[in-house]
PDB file of N, CA and C in Angstrom:
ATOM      1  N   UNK A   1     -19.018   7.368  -3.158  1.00  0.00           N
ATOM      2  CA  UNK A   1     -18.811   6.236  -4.024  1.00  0.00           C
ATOM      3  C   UNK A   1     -19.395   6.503  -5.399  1.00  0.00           C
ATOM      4  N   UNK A   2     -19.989   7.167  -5.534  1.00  0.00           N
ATOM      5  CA  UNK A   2     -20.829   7.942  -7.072  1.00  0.00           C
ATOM      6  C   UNK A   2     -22.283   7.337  -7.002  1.00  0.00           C
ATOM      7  N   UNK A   3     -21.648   6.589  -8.670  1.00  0.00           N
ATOM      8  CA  UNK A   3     -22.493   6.258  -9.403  1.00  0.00           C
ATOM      9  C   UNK A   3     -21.717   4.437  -9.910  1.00  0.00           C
ATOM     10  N   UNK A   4     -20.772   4.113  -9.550  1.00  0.00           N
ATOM     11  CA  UNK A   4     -19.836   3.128 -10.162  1.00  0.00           C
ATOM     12  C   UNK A   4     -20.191   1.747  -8.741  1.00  0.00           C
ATOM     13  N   UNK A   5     -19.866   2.153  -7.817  1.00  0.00           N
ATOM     14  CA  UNK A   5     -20.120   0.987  -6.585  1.00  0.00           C
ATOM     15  C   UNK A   5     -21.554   1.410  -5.768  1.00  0.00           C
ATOM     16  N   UNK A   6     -22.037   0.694  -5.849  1.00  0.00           N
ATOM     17  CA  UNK A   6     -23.193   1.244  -5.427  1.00  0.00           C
ATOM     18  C   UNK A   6     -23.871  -0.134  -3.939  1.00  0.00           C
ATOM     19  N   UNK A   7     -22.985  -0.816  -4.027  1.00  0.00           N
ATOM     20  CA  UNK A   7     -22.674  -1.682  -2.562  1.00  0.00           C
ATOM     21  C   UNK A   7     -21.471  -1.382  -1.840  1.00  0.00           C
ATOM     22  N   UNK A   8     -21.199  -1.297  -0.658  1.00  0.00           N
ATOM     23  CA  UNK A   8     -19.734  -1.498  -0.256  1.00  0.00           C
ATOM     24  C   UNK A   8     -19.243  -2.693  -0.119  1.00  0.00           C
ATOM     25  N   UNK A   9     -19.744  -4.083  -0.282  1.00  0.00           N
ATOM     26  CA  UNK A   9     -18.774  -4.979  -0.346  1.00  0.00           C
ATOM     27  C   UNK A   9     -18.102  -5.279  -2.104  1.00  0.00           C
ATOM     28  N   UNK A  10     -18.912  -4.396  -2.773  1.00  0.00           N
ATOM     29  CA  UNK A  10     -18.050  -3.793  -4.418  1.00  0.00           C
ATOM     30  C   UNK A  10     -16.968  -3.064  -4.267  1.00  0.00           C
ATOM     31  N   UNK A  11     -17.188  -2.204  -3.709  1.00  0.00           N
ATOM     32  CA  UNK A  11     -15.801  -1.484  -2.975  1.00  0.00           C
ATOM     33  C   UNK A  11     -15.137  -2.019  -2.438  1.00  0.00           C
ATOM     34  N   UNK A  12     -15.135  -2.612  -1.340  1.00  0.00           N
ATOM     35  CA  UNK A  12     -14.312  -3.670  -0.732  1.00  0.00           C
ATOM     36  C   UNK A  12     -13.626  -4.654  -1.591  1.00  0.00           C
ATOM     37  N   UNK A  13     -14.368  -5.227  -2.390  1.00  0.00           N
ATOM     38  CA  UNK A  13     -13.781  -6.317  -3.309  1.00  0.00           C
ATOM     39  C   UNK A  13     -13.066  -6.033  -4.325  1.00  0.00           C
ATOM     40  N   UNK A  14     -13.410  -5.007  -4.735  1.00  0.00           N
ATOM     41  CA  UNK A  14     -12.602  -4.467  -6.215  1.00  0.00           C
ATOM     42  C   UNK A  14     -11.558  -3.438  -5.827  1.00  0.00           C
ATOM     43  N   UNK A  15     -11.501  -2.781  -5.030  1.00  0.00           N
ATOM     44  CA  UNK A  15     -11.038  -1.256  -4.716  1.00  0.00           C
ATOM     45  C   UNK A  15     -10.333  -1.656  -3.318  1.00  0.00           C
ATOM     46  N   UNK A  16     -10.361  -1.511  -2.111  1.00  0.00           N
ATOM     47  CA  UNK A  16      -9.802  -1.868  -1.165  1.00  0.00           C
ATOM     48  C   UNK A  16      -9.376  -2.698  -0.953  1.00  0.00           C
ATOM     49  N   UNK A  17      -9.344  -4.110  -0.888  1.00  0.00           N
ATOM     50  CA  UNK A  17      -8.634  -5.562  -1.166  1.00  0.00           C
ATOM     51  C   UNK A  17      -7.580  -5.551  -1.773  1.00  0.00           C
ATOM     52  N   UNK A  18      -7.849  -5.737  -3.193  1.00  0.00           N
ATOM     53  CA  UNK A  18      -6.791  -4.867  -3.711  1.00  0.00           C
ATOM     54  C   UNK A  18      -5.822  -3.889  -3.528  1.00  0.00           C
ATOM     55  N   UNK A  19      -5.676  -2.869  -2.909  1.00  0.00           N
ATOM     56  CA  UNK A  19      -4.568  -1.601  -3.019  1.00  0.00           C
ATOM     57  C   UNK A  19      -4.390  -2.280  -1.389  1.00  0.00           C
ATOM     58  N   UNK A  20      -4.730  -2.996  -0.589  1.00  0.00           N
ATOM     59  CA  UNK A  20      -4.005  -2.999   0.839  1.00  0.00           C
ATOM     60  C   UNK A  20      -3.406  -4.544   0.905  1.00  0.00           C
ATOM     61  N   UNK A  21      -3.313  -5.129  -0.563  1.00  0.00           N
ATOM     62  CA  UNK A  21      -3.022  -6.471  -0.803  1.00  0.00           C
ATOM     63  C   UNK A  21      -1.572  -6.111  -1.280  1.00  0.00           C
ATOM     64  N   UNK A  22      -1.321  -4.644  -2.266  1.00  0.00           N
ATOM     65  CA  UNK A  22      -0.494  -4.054  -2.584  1.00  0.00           C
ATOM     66  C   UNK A  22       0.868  -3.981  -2.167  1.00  0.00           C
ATOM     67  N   UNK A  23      -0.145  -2.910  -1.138  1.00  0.00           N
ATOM     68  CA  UNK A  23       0.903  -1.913   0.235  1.00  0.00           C
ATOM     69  C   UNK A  23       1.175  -3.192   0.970  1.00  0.00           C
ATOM     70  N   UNK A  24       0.300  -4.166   1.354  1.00  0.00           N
ATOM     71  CA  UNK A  24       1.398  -5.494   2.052  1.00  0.00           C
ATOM     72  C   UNK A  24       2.556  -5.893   1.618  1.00  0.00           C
ATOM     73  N   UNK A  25       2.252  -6.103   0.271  1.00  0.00           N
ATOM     74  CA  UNK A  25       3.011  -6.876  -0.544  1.00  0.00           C
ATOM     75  C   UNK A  25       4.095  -5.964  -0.958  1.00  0.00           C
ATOM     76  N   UNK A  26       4.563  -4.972  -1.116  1.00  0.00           N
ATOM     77  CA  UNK A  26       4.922  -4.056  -1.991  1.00  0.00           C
ATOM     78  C   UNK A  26       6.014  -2.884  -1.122  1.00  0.00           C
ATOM     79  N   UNK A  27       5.423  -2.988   0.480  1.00  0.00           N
ATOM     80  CA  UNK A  27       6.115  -2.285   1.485  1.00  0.00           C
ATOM     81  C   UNK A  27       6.387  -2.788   2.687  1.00  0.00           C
ATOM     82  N   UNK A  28       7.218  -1.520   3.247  1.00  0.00           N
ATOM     83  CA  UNK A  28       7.610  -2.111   4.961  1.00  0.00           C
ATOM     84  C   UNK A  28       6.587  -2.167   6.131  1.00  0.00           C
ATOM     85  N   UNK A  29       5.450  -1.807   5.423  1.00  0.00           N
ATOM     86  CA  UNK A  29       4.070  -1.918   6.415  1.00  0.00           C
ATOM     87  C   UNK A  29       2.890  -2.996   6.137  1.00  0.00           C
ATOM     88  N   UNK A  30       2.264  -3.293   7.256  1.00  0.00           N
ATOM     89  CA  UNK A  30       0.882  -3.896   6.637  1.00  0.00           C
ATOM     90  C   UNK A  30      -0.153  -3.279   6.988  1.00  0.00           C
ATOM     91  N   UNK A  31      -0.894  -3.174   6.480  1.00  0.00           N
ATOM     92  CA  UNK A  31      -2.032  -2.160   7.182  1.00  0.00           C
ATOM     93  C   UNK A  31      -3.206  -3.698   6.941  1.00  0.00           C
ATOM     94  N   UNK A  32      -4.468  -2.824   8.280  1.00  0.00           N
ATOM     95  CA  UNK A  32      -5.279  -3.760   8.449  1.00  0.00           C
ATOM     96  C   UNK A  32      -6.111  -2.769   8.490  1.00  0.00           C
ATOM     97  N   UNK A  33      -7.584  -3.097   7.751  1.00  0.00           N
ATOM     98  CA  UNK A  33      -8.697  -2.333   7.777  1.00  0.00           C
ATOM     99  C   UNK A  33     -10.070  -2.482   8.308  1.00  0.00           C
ATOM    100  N   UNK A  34     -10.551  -1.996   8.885  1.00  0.00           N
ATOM    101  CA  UNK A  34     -11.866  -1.968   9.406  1.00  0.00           C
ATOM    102  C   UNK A  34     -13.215  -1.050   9.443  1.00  0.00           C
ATOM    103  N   UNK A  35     -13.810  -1.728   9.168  1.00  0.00           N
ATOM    104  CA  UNK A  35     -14.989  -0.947   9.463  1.00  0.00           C
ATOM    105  C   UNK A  35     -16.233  -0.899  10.504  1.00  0.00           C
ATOM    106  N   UNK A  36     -16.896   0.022  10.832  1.00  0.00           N
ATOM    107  CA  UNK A  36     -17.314   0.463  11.965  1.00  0.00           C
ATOM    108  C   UNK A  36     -18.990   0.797  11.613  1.00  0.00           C
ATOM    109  N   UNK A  37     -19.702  -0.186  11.638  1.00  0.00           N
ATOM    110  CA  UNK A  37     -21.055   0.165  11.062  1.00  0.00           C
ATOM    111  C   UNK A  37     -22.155   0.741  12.518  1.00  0.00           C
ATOM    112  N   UNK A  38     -23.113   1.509  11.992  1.00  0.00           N
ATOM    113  CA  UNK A  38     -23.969   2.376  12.913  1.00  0.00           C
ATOM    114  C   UNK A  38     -25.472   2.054  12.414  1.00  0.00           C
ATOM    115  N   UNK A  39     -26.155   0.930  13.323  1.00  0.00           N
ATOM    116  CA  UNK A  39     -27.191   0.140  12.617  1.00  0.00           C
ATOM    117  C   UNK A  39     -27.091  -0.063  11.002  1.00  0.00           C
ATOM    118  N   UNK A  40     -27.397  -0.173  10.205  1.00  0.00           N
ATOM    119  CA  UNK A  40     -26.691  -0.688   8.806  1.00  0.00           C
ATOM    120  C   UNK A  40     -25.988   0.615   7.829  1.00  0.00           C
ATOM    121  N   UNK A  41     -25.517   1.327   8.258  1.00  0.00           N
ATOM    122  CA  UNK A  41     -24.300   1.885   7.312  1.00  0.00           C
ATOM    123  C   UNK A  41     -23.135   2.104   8.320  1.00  0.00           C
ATOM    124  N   UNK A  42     -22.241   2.002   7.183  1.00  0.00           N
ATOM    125  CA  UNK A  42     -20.973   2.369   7.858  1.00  0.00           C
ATOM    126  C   UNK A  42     -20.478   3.338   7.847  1.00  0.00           C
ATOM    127  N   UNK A  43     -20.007   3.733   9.543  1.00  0.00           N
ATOM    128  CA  UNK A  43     -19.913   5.564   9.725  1.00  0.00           C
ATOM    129  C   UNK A  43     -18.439   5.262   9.882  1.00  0.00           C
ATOM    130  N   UNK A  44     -17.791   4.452  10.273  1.00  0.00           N
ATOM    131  CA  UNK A  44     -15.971   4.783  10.173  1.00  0.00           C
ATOM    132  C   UNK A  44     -15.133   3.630   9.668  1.00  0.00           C
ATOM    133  N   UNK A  45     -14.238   4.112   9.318  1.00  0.00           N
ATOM    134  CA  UNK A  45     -12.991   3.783   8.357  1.00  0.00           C
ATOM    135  C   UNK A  45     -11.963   3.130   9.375  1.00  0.00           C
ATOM    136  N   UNK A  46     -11.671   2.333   9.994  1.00  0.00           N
ATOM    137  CA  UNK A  46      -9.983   2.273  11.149  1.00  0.00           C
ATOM    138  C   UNK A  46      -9.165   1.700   9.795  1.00  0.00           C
ATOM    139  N   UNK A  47      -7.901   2.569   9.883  1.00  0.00           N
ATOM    140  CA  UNK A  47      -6.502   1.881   9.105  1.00  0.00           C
ATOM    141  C   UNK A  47      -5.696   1.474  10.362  1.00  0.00           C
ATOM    142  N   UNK A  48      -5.209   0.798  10.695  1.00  0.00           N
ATOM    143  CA  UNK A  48      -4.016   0.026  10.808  1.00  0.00           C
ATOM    144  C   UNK A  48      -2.701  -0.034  10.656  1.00  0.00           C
ATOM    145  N   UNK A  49      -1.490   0.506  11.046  1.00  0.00           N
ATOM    146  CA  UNK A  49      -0.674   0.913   9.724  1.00  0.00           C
ATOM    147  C   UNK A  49       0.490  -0.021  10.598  1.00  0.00           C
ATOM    148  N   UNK A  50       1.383  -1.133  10.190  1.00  0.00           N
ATOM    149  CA  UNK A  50       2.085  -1.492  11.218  1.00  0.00           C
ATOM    150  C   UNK A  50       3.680  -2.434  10.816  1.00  0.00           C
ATOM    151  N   UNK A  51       4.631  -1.339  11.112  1.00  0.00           N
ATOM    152  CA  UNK A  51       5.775  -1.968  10.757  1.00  0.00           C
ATOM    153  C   UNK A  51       6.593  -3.493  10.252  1.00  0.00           C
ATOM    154  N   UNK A  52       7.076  -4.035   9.742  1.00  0.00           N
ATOM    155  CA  UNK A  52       7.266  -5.519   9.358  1.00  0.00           C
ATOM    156  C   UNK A  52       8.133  -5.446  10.167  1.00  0.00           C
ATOM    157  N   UNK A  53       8.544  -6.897  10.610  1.00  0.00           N
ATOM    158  CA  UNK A  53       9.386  -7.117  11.788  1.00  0.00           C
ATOM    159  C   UNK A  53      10.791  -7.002  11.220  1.00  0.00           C
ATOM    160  N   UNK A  54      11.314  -7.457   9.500  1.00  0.00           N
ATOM    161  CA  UNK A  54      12.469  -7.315   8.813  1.00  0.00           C
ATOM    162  C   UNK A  54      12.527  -5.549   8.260  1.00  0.00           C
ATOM    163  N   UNK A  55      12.007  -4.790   8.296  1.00  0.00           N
ATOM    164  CA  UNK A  55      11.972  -3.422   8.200  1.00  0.00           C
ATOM    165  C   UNK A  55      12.427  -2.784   9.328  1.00  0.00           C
ATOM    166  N   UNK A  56      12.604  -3.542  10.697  1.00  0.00           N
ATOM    167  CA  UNK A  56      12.452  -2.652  11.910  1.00  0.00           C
ATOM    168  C   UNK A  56      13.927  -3.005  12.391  1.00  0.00           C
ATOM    169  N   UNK A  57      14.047  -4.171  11.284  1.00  0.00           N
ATOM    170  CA  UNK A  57      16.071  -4.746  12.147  1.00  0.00           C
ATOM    171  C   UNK A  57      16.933  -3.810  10.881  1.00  0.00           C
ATOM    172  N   UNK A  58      16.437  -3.603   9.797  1.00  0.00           N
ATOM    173  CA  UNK A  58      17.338  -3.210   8.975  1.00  0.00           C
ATOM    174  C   UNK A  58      17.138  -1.091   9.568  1.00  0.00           C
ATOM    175  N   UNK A  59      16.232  -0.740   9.981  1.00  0.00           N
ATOM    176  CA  UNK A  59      15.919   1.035  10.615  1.00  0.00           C
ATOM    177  C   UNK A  59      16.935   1.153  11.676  1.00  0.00           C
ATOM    178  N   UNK A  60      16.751  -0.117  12.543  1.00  0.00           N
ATOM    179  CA  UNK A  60      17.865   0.308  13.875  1.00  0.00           C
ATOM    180  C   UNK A  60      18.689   0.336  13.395  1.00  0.00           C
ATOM    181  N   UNK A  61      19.391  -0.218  12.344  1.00  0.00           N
ATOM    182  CA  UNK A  61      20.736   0.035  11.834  1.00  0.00           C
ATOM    183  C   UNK A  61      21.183   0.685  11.416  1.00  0.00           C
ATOM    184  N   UNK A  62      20.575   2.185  11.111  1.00  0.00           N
ATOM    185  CA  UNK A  62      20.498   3.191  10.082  1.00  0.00           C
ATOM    186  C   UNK A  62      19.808   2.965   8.835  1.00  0.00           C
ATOM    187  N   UNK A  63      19.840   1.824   8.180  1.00  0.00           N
ATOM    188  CA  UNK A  63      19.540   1.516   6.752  1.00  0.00           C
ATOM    189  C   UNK A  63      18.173   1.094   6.461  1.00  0.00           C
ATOM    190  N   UNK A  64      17.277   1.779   5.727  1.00  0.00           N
ATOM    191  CA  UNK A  64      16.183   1.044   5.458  1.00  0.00           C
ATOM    192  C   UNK A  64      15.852  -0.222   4.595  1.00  0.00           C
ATOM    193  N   UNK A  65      15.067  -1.378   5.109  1.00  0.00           N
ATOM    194  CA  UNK A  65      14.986  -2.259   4.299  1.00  0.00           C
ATOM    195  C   UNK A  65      15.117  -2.251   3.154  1.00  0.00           C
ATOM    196  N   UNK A  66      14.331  -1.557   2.119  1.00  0.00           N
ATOM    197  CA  UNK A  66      14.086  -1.010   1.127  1.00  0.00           C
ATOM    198  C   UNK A  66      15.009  -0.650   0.117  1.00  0.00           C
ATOM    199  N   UNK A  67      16.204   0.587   1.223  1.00  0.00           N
ATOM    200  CA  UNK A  67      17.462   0.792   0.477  1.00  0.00           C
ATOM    201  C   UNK A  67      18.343  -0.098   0.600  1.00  0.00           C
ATOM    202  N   UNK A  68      18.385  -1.064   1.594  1.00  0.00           N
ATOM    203  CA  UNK A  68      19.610  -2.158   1.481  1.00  0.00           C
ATOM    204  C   UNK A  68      19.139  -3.492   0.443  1.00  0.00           C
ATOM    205  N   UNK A  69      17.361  -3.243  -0.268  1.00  0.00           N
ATOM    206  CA  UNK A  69      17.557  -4.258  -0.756  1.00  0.00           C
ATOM    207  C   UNK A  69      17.800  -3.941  -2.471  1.00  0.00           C
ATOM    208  N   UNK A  70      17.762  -2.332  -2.568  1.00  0.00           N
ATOM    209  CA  UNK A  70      17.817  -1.654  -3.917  1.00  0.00           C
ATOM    210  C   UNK A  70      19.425  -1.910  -3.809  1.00  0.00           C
ATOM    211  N   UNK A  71      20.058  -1.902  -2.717  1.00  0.00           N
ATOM    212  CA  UNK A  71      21.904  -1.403  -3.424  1.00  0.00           C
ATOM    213  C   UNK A  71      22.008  -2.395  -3.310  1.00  0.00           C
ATOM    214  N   UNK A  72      21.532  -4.322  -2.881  1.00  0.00           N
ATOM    215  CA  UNK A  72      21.823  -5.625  -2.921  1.00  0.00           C
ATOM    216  C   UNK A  72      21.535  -6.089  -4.539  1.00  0.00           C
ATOM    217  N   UNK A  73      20.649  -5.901  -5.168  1.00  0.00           N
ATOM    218  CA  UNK A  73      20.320  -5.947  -5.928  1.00  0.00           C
ATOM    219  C   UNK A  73      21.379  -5.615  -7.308  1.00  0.00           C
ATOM    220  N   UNK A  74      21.224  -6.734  -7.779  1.00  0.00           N
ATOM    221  CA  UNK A  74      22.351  -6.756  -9.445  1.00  0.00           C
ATOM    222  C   UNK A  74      21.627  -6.655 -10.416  1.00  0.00           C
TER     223      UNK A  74
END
């Protein structure tokens, strides 16, 4: 973390919150994050990574959400 966050709920708040508020918002996944503390620091990271339920009807079809909503698009 350097010299810039020097708590992890600074990190958390500014830096991680953010970019997985993103990737929710922004993609066909949501990821969920966790952490894993070992008496007071935290030794692991869990990501989460987990398909949207409208991403998974437009894949069986061949077509990804994504691209059917770029060629819908005027």
């Amino acid at each position: 973390m350097g010299n810039k966050y020097k708590e992890i709920s600074s990190l958390k708040r500014f830096v991680i919150a953010p970019a997985v508020e993103q990737i929710n918002t922004n993609t066909d996944f949501n990821i969920d994050i966790s952490f894993r503390k070992c008496k007071r620091e935290i030794r692991w990271v869990r990501l989460s990574f987990n398909q949207k339920q409208e991403a998974k009807v437009f894949s069986v079809q061949g077509i990804s959400y994504r691209a059917y909503a770029a060629a819908c698009s005027f």
